[in-house]
XYZ file of C-alpha atoms in Angstrom:
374
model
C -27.086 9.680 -24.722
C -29.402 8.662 -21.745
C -28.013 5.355 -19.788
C -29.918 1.831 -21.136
C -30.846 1.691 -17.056
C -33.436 3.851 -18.222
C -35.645 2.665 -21.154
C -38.359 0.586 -20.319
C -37.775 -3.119 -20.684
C -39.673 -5.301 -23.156
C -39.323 -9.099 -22.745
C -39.994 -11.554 -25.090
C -43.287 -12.036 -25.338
C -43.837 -8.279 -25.351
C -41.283 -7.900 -28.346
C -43.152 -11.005 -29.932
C -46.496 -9.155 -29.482
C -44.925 -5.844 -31.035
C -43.727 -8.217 -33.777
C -46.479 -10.108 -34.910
C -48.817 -6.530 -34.992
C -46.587 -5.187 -37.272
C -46.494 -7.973 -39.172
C -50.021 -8.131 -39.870
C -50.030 -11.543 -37.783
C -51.800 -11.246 -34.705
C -55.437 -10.573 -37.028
C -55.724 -10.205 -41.059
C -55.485 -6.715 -41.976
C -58.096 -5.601 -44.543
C -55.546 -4.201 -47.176
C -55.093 -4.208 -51.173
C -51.953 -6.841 -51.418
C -49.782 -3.698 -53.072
C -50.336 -1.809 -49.801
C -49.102 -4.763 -47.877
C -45.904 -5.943 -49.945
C -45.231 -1.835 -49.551
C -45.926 -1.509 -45.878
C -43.591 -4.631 -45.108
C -40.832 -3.515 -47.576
C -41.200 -6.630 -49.986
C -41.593 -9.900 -49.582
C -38.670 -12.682 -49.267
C -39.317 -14.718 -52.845
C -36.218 -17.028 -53.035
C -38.993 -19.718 -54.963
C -41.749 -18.935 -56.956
C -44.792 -19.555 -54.363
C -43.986 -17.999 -50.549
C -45.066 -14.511 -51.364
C -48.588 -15.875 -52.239
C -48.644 -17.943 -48.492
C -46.814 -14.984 -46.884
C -50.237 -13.120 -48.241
C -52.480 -15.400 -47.318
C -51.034 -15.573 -43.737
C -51.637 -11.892 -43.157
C -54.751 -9.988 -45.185
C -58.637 -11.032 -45.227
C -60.069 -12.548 -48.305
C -56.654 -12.794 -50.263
C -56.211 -14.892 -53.335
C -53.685 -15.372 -55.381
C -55.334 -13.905 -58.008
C -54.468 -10.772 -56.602
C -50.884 -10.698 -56.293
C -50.426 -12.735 -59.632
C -52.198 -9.780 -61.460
C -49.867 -7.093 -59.839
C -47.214 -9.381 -61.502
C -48.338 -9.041 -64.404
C -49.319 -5.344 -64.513
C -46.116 -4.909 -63.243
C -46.766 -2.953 -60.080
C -44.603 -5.682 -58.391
C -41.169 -7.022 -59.575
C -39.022 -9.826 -58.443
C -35.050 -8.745 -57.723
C -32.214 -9.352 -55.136
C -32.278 -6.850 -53.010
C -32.307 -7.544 -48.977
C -29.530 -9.931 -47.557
C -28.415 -10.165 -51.524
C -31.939 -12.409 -52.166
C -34.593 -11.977 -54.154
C -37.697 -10.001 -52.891
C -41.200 -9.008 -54.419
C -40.984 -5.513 -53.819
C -43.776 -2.558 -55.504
C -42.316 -0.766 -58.101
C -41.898 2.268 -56.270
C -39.588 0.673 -53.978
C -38.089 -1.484 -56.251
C -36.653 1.637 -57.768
C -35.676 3.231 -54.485
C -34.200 -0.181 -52.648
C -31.869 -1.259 -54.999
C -29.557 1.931 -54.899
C -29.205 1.409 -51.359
C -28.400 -1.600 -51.314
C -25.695 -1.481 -53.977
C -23.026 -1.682 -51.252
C -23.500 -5.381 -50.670
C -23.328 -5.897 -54.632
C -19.846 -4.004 -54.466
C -18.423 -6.470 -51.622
C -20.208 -9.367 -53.683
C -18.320 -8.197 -57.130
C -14.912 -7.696 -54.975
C -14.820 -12.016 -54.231
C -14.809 -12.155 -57.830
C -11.807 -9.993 -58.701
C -9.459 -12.624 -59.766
C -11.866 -14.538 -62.785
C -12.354 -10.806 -63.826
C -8.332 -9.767 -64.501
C -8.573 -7.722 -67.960
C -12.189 -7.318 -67.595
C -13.474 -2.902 -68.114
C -16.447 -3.182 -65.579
C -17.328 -0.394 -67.253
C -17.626 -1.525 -70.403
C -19.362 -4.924 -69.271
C -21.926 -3.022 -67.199
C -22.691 -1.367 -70.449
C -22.851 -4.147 -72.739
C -24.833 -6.112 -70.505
C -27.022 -3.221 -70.001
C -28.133 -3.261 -73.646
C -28.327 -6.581 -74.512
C -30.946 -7.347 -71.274
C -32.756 -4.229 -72.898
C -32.569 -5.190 -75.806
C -35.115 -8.344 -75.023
C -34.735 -10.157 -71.584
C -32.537 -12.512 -71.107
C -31.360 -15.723 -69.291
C -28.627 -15.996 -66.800
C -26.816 -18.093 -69.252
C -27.561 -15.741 -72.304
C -26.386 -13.025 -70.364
C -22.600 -15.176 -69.449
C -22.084 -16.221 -73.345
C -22.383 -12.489 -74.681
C -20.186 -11.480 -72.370
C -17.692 -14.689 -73.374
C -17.661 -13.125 -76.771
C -15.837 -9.915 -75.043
C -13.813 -11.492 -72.922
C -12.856 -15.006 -73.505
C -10.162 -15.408 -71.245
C -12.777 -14.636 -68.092
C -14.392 -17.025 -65.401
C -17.896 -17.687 -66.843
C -19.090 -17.037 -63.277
C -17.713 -14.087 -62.924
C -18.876 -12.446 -65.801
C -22.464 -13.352 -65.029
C -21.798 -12.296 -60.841
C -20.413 -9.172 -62.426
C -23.463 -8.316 -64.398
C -25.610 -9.337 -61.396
C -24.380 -6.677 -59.194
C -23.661 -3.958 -61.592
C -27.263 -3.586 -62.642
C -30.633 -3.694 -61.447
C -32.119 -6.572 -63.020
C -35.885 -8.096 -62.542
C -37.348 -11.473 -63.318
C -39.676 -10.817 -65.729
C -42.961 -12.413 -66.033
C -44.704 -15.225 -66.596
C -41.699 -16.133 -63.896
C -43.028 -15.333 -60.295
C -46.653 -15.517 -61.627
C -49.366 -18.000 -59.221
C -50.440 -20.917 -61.903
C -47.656 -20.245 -64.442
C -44.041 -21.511 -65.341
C -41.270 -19.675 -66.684
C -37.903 -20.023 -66.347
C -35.422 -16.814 -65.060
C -34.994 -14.342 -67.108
C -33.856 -10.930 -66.446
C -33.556 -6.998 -67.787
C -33.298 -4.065 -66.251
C -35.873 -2.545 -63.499
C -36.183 0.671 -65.838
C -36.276 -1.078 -68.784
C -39.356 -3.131 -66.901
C -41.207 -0.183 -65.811
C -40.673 2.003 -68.548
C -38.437 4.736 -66.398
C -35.257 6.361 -67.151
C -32.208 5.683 -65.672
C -31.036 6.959 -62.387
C -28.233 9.799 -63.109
C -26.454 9.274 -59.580
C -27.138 6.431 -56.763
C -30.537 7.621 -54.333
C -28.671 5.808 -51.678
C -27.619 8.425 -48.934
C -27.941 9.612 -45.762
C -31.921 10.731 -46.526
C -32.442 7.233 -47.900
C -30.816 5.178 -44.986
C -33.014 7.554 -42.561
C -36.029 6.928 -44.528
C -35.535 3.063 -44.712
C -34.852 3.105 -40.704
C -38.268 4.499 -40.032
C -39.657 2.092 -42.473
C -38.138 -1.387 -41.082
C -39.073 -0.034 -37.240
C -43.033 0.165 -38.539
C -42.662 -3.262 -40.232
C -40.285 -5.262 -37.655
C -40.061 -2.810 -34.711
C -39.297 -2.990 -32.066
C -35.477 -3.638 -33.106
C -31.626 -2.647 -32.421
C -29.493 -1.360 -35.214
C -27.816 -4.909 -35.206
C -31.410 -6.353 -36.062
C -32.093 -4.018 -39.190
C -28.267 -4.304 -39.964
C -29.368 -8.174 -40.479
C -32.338 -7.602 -42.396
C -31.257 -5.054 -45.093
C -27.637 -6.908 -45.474
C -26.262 -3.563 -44.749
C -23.738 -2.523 -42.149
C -22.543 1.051 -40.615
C -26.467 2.270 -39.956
C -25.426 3.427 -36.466
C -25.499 6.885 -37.536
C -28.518 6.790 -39.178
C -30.107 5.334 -35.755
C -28.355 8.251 -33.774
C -29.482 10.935 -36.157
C -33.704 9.717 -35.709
C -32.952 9.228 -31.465
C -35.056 12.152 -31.154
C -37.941 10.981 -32.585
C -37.709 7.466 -31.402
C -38.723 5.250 -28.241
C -36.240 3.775 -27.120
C -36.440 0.395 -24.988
C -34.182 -2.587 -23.876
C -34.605 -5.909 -23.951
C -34.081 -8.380 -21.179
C -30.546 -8.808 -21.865
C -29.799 -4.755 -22.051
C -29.810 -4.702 -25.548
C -31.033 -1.082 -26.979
C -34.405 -1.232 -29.324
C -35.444 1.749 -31.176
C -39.143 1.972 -32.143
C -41.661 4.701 -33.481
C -43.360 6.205 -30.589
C -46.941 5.647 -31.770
C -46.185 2.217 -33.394
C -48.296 -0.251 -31.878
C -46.801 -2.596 -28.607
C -50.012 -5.081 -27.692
C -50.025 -6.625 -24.454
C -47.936 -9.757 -23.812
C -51.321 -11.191 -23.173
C -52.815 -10.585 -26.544
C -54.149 -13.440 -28.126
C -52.370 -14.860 -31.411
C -54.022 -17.433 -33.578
C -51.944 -19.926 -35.289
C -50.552 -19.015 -38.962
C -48.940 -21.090 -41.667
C -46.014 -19.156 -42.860
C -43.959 -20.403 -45.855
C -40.304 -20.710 -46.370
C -38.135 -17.738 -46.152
C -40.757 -16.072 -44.339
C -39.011 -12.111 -43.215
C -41.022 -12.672 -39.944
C -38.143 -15.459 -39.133
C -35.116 -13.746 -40.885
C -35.111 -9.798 -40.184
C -33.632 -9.979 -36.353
C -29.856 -10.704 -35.022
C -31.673 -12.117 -32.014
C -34.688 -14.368 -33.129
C -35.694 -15.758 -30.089
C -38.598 -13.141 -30.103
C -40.504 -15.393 -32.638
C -37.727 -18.812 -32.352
C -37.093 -20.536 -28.803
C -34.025 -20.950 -28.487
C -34.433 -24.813 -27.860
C -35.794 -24.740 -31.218
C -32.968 -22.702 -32.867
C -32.147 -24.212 -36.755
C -35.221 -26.840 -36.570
C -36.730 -24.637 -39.765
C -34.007 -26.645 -41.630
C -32.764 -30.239 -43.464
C -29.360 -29.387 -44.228
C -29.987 -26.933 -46.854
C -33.793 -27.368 -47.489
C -35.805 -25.082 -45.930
C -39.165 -25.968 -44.520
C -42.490 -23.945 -44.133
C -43.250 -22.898 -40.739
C -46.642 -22.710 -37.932
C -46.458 -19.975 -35.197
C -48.847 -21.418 -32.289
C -49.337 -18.599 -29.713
C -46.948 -16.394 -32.074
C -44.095 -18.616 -31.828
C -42.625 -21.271 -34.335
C -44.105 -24.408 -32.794
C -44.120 -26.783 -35.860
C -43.433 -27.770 -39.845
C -46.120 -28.440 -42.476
C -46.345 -29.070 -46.196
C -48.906 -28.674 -48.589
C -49.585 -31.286 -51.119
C -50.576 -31.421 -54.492
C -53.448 -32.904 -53.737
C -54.255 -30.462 -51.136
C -53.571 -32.631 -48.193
C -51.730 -30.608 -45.429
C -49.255 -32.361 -43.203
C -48.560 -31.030 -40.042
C -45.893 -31.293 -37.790
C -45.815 -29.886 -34.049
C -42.494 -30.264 -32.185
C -44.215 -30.234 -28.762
C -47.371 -31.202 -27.324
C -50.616 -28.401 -27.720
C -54.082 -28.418 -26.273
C -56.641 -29.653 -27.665
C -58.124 -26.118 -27.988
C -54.379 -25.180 -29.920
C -55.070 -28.401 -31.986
C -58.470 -27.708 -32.748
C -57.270 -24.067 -34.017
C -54.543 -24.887 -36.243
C -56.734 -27.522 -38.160
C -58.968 -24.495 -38.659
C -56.216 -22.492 -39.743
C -55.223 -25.209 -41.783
C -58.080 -26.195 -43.746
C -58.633 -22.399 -44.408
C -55.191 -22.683 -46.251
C -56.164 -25.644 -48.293
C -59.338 -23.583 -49.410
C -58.193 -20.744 -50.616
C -54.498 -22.002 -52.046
C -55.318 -25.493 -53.262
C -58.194 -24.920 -55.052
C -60.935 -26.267 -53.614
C -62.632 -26.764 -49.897
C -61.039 -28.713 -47.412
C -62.277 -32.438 -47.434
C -62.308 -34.412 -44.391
C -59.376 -35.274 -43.163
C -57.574 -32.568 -45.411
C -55.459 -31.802 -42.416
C -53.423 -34.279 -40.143
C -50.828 -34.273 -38.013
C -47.760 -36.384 -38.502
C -43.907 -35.815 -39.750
C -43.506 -33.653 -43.086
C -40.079 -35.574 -43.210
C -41.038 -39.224 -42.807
């Protein structure tokens, strides 16, 4: 293994750069939305509406129209996969995620152990398995049939249990842009009409694959970064098997980054125009060290104790809050001072976003700054 004094050193605002082009940040990619939510391996949908913003931030001319209908063709599906949360993934890799990340579900099941004393997770996998097939179901349908096996059970349990045993979607109208519908679940295969995996896809070739994958989304990044992202641990080897084909850099404090060599690495110089991300956004979640899109003076301001807020990258960092109203009125929030010129570009940014996701142009005044807490 060559010495770290060797690979080339990327600081921050090099790794930011990197970042943001991968991200489809730094300009609006022209791209169907399926090839997007494929090419950055889902997107985090914890609530109903930061796919469509996550979208919006990164391809030209998107509407949620767009993304709504591959929610309803079913060419996208809502399930926990990454970090054991729910992601919009394309069917395709919907299929092929959730095998791999089946280890996570295992350690997940194991807390439960004790409210499942008596309980065949054999037998519950398969019961649950046909009664979500048999119509989809609700979280709390799913925990009384399986009451009616085993009585003596913690309620929670039983319905963690089924959780992690199977691969279960939120079915539509849930997830749709314009609709309501509360959770309900059945079974990815069941959802796209597919059969049944016969053994987990979830090996070496599949870790390998999924490596190469994150690096063009997120790269560059250590193995500690996509060990954070995917909820996964022990991908060392799977890093150590693709060295060959890699780049491999450092960071300013030594730390080893893997890349693909012909990924693209802008300048540190390259311009990046402000974007409204929404809560949960992967940009801000898919790194061990953050401070490549989060100063570190600014470390855990995305929060209220456990409300999440919506985020604005200003020169491709996180440099403010902002909410969107229902009567399209878009709040701002910077946390430091900005130019005029940065000013002037965010309310552009902004009043784009109250266009095209609150139905109608942007009035006057359909932007101000202020706090989105006060």
């Amino acid at each position: 293994m060559a010495s770290r004094t060797t690979h080339p050193v990327l600081d921050t605002r090099s790794l930011n750069r990197a970042t943001l082009a991968r991200q489809l940040l730094l300009s609006r990619a022209e791209m169907p939305a399926s090839d997007a939510v494929a090419h950055l391996l889902g997107l985090q949908a914890q609530n109903v509406r930061p796919p469509y913003f996550q979208l919006h931030a990164r391809l030209a001319g998107f509407r949620p129209a767009e993304l709504a209908g591959l929610m309803e063709s079913r060419r996208v599906v809502r399930m926990v996969t990454l970090r054991s949360t729910i992601h919009t993934h394309t069917a395709e890799d919907a299929l092929a995620l959730r095998p791999l990340v089946q280890a996570p579900r295992d350690r997940e099941l194991g807390n439960f152990r004790k409210g499942l004393v008596g309980v065949d997770l054999e037998r519950l996998g398969g019961l649950a398995r046909a009664f979500v097939e048999a119509g989809p179901r609700t979280p709390g349908e799913i925990r009384e049939e399986l009451l009616e096996h085993w009585p003596d059970a913690d309620p929670q349990a039983l319905s963690v249990a089924a959780r992690c045993l199977l691969p279960l979607v939120q079915v539509t109208p849930r997830g749709v842009w314009g609709r309501s519908g509360q959770v309900r679940l059945t079974t990815v295969e069941r959802w796209l009409g597919v059969e049944p995996a016969r053994e987990p896809q979830g090996g070496e070739p599949g870790r390998d694959g999924l490596v190469l994958r994150y690096l063009s989304a997120f790269g560059p990044a250590s193995v500690k970064d996509m060990q954070v992202w995917a909820g996964l641990t022990r991908l060392r080897e799977s890093f150590e098997r693709l060295r060959p084909q890699l780049a491999v850099f450092r960071d300013e404090n030594g730390v080893e980054l893997f890349d693909l060599p012909d990924a693209p690495r802008p300048g540190a110089d390259t311009p990046a125009p402000p974007r409204f991300l929404p809560e949960f956004d992967n940009l801000l979640l898919s790194h061990a060290d953050r401070t490549r899109v989060v100063p570190a003076d600014l470390k855990g301001r995305t929060w209220t104790g456990n409300q999440a807020h919506c985020t604005l990258l200003v020169d491709g960092f996180l440099a403010g809050l902002w909410r969107l109203d229902a009567d399209g009125r878009l709040t701002v929030e910077l946390f430091g001072k900005a130019t005029r010129q940065e000013e002037d570009a965010v309310v552009a940014e902004g009043e784009r976003l109250v266009t095209d996701m609150a139905g109608g142009p942007a009035g006057a005044g359909a932007v101000r700054f202020g706090s989105i807490r006060g």
